[in-house]
Short mmCIF file of C-alpha atoms and ligand atoms in Angstrom, two decimals:
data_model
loop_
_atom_site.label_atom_id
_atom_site.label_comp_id
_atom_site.label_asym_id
_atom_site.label_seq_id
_atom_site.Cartn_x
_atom_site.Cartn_y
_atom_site.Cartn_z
CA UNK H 2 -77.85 17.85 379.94
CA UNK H 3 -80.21 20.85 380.39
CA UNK H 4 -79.26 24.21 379.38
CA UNK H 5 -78.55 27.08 381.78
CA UNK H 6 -81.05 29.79 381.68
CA UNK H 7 -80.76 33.04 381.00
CA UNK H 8 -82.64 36.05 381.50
CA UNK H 9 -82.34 39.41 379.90
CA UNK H 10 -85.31 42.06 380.60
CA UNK H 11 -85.22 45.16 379.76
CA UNK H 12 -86.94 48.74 379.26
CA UNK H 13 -86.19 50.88 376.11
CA UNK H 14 -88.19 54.24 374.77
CA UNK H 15 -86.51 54.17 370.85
CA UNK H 16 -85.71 50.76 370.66
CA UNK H 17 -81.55 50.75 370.75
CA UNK H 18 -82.13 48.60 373.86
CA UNK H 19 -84.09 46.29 372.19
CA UNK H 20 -81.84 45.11 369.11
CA UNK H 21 -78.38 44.90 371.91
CA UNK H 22 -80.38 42.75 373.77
CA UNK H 23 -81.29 40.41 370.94
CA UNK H 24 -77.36 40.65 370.13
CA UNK H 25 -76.86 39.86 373.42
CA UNK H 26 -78.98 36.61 373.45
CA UNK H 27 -77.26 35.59 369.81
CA UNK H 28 -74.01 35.22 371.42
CA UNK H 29 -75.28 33.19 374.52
CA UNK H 30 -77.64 30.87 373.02
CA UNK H 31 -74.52 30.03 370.59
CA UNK H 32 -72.49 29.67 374.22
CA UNK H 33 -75.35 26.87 374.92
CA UNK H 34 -77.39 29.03 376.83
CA UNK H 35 -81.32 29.00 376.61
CA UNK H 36 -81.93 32.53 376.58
CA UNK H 37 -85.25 34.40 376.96
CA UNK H 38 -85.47 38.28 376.13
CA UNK H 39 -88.16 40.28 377.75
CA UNK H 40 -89.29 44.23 376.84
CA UNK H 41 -90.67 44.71 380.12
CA UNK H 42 -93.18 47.14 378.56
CA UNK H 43 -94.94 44.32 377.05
CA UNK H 44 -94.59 41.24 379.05
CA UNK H 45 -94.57 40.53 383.15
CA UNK H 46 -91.46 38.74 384.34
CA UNK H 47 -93.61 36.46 387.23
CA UNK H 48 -90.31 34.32 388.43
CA UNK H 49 -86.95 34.34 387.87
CA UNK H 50 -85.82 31.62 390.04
CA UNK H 51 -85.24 28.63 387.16
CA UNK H 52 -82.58 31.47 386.08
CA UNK H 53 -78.73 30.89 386.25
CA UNK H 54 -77.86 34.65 385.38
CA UNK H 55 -80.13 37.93 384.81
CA UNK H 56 -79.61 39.95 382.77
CA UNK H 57 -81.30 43.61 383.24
CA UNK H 58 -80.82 46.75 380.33
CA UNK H 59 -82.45 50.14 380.11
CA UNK H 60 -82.21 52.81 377.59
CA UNK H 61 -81.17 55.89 379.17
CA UNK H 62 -83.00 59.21 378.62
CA UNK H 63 -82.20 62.76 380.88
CA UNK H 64 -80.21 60.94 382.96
CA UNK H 65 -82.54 57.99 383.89
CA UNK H 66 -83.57 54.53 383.69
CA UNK H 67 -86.65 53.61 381.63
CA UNK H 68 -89.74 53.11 384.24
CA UNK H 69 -90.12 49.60 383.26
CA UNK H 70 -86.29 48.53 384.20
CA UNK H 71 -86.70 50.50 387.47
CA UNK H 72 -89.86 48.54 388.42
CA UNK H 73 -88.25 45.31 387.99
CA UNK H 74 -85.49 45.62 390.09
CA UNK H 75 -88.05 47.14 392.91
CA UNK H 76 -89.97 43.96 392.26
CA UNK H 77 -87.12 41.56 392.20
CA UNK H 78 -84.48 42.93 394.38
CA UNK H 79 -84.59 41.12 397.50
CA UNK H 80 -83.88 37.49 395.00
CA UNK H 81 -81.49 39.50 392.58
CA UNK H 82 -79.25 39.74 396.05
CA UNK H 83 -78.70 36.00 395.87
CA UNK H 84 -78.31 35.54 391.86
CA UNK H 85 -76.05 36.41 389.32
CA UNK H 86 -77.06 39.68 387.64
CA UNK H 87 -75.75 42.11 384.87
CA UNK H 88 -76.36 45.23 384.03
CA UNK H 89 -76.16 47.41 380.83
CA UNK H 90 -77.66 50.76 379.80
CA UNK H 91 -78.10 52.43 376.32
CA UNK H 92 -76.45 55.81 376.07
CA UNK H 93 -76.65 57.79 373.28
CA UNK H 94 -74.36 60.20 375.17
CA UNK H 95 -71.42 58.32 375.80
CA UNK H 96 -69.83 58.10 371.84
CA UNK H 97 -69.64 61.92 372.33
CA UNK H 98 -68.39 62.42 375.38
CA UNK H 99 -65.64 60.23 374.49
CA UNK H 100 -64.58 61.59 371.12
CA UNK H 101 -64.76 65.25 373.10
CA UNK H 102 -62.43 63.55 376.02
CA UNK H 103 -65.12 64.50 378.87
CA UNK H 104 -63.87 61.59 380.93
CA UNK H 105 -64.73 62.77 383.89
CA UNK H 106 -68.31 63.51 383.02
CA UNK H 107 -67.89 59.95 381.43
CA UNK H 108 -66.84 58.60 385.59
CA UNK H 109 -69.58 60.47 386.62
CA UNK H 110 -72.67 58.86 384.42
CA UNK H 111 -71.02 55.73 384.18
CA UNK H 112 -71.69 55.91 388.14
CA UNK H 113 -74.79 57.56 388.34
CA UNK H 114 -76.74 54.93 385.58
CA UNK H 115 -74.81 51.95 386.72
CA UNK H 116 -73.55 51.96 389.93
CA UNK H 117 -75.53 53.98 391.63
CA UNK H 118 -78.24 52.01 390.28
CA UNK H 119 -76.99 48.62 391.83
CA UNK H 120 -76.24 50.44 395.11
CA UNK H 121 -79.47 51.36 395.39
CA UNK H 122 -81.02 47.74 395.13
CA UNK H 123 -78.17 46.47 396.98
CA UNK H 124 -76.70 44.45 394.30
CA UNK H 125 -73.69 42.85 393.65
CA UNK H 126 -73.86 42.68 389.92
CA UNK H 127 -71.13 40.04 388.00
CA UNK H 128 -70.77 43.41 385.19
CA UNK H 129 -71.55 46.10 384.35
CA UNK H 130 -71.87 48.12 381.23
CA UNK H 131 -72.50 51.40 378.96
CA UNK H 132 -73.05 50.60 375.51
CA UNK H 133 -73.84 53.17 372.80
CA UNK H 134 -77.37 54.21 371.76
CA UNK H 135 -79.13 55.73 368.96
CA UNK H 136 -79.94 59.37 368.45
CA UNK H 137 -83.41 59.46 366.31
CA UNK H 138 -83.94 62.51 364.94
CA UNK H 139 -88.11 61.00 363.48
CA UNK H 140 -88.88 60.72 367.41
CA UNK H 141 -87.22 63.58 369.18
CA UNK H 142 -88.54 66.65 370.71
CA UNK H 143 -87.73 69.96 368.85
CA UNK H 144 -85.55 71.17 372.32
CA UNK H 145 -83.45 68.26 371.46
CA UNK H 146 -83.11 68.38 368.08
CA UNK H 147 -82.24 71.89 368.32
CA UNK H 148 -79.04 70.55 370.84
CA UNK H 149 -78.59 67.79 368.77
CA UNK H 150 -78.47 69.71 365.46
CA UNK H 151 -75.50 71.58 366.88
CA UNK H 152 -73.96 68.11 367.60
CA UNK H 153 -74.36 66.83 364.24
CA UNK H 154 -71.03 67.66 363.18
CA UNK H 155 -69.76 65.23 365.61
CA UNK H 156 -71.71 62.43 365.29
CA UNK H 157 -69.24 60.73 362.29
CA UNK H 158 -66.16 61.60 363.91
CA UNK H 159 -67.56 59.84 367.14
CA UNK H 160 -68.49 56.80 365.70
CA UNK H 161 -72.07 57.18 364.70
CA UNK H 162 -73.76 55.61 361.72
CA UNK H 163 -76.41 57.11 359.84
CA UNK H 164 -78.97 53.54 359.49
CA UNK H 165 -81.91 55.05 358.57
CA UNK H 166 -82.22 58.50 357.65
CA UNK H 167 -82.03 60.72 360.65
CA UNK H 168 -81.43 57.72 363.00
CA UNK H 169 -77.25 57.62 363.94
CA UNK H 170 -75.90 54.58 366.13
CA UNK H 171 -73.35 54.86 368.31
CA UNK H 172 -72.98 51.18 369.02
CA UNK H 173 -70.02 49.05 368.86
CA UNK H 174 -71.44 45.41 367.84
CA UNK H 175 -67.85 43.89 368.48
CA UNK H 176 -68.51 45.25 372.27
CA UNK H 177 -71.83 43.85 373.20
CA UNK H 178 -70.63 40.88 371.38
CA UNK H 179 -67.39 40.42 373.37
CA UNK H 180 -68.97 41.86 376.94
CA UNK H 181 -72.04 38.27 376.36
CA UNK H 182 -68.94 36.46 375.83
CA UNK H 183 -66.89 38.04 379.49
CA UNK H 184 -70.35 37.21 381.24
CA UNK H 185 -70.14 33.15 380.16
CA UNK H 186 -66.88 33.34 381.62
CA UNK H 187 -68.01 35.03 384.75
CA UNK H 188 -70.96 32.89 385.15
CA UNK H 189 -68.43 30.04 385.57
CA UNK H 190 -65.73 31.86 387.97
CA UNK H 191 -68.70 32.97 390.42
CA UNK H 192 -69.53 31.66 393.99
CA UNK H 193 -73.66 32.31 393.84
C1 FMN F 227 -84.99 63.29 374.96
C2 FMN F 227 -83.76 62.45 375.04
C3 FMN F 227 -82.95 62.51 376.17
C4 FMN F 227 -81.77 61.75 376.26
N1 FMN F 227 -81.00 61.85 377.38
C5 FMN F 227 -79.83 61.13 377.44
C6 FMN F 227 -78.98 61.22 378.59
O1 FMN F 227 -79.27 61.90 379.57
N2 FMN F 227 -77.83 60.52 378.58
C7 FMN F 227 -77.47 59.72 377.52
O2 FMN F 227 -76.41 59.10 377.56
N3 FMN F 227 -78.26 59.60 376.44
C8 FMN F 227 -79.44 60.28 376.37
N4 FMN F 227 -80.26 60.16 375.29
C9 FMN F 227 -79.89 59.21 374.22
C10 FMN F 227 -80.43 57.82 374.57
O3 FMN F 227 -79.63 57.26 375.54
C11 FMN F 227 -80.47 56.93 373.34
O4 FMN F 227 -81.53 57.39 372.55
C12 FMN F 227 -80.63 55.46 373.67
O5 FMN F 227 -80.71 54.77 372.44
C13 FMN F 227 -81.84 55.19 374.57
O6 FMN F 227 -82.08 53.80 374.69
P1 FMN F 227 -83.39 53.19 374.01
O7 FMN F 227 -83.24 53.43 372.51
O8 FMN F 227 -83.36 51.75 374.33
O9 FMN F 227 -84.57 53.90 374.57
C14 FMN F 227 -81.42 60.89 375.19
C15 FMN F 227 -82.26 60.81 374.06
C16 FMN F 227 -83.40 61.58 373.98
C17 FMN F 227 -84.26 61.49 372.74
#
């Protein structure tokens, strides 16, 4: 029998989107899925109609979408309507928002980068999801190191890893792993 298809594409500035997408693709192509993972910033997505489930991601950065991720659901919107999508963003944000118990700044940006986001394209996405990011202090700007510096003290507590000097991770590989494994399910248990 042929495999289902599967689609991620995404847009990422420091490359946190990049390696949870590849994560993401591990655990479906060991589901029995053929999976094929775009960076939008370096290939075109043509057609996504031989697709069984889509799977768009973008980094998040001052509160928005990458470019890239944007453009594709311009492009694509009026056929994402009648497929299965997901979503998930990268947010370097999120780790310490929770460890500080903002939770209603949490509601808010979980709103504002996801569902807003589908609203907007009038989606009906299967999931949605925030994963954690990375904070690399090699790429940033001095204005946000100097915020970020202050936050330092935080970033163990919260769950960060130092991988690389000066680059802290706030993902939580179980998470991605378990959220590729809710989608299978969903794929199944939805009417499109
Ligand atoms: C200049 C700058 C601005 C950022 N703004 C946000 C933000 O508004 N919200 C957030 O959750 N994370 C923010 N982050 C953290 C990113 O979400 C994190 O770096 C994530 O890994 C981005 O995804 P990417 O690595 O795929 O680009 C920011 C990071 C930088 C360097």
């Amino acid at each position: 029998m042929e495999k289902k298809k599967v689609l991620i594409a995404y847009g990422t500035r420091y490359g946190a989107t990049t390696s949870t997408a590849e994560e993401l693709a591990k655990v479906l192509r060991d589901e029995g899925f053929e999976v094929k993972v775009v960076n939008l910033k370096k290939e075109k997505v043509k057609d996504i109609t031989e697709y069984e489930l889509i799977i768009i991601g973008s980094g998040i950065k001052m509160n928005m979408w990458t470019s890239k991720a944007k453009a594709f659901l311009n492009k694509f919107s009026p056929e994402l309507k009648n497929k299965k999508v997901a979503i998930f963003v990268s947010s370097g944000g999120r780790a310490l928002m929770e460890y500080k118990g903002e939770h209603d700044e949490i509601s808010r940006i979980t709103k504002k980068y996801l569902e807003d986001q589908a609203s907007k394209y009038d989606l009906n996405p299967i999931s949605m999801t925030m994963f954690g990011g990375i904070w690399d202090f090699n790429q940033m700007g001095k204005i946000y190191r100097k915020i970020l510096d202050s936050e330092k003290e935080n970033f163990a507590p919260a769950g960060f890893k130092e991988t690389e000097p000066g680059v802290y991770d706030s993902r939580n590989w179980d998470e991605i792993r378990k959220w590729a494994k809710e989608l299978v399910s969903k794929i199944y248990n939805n009417p499109i």
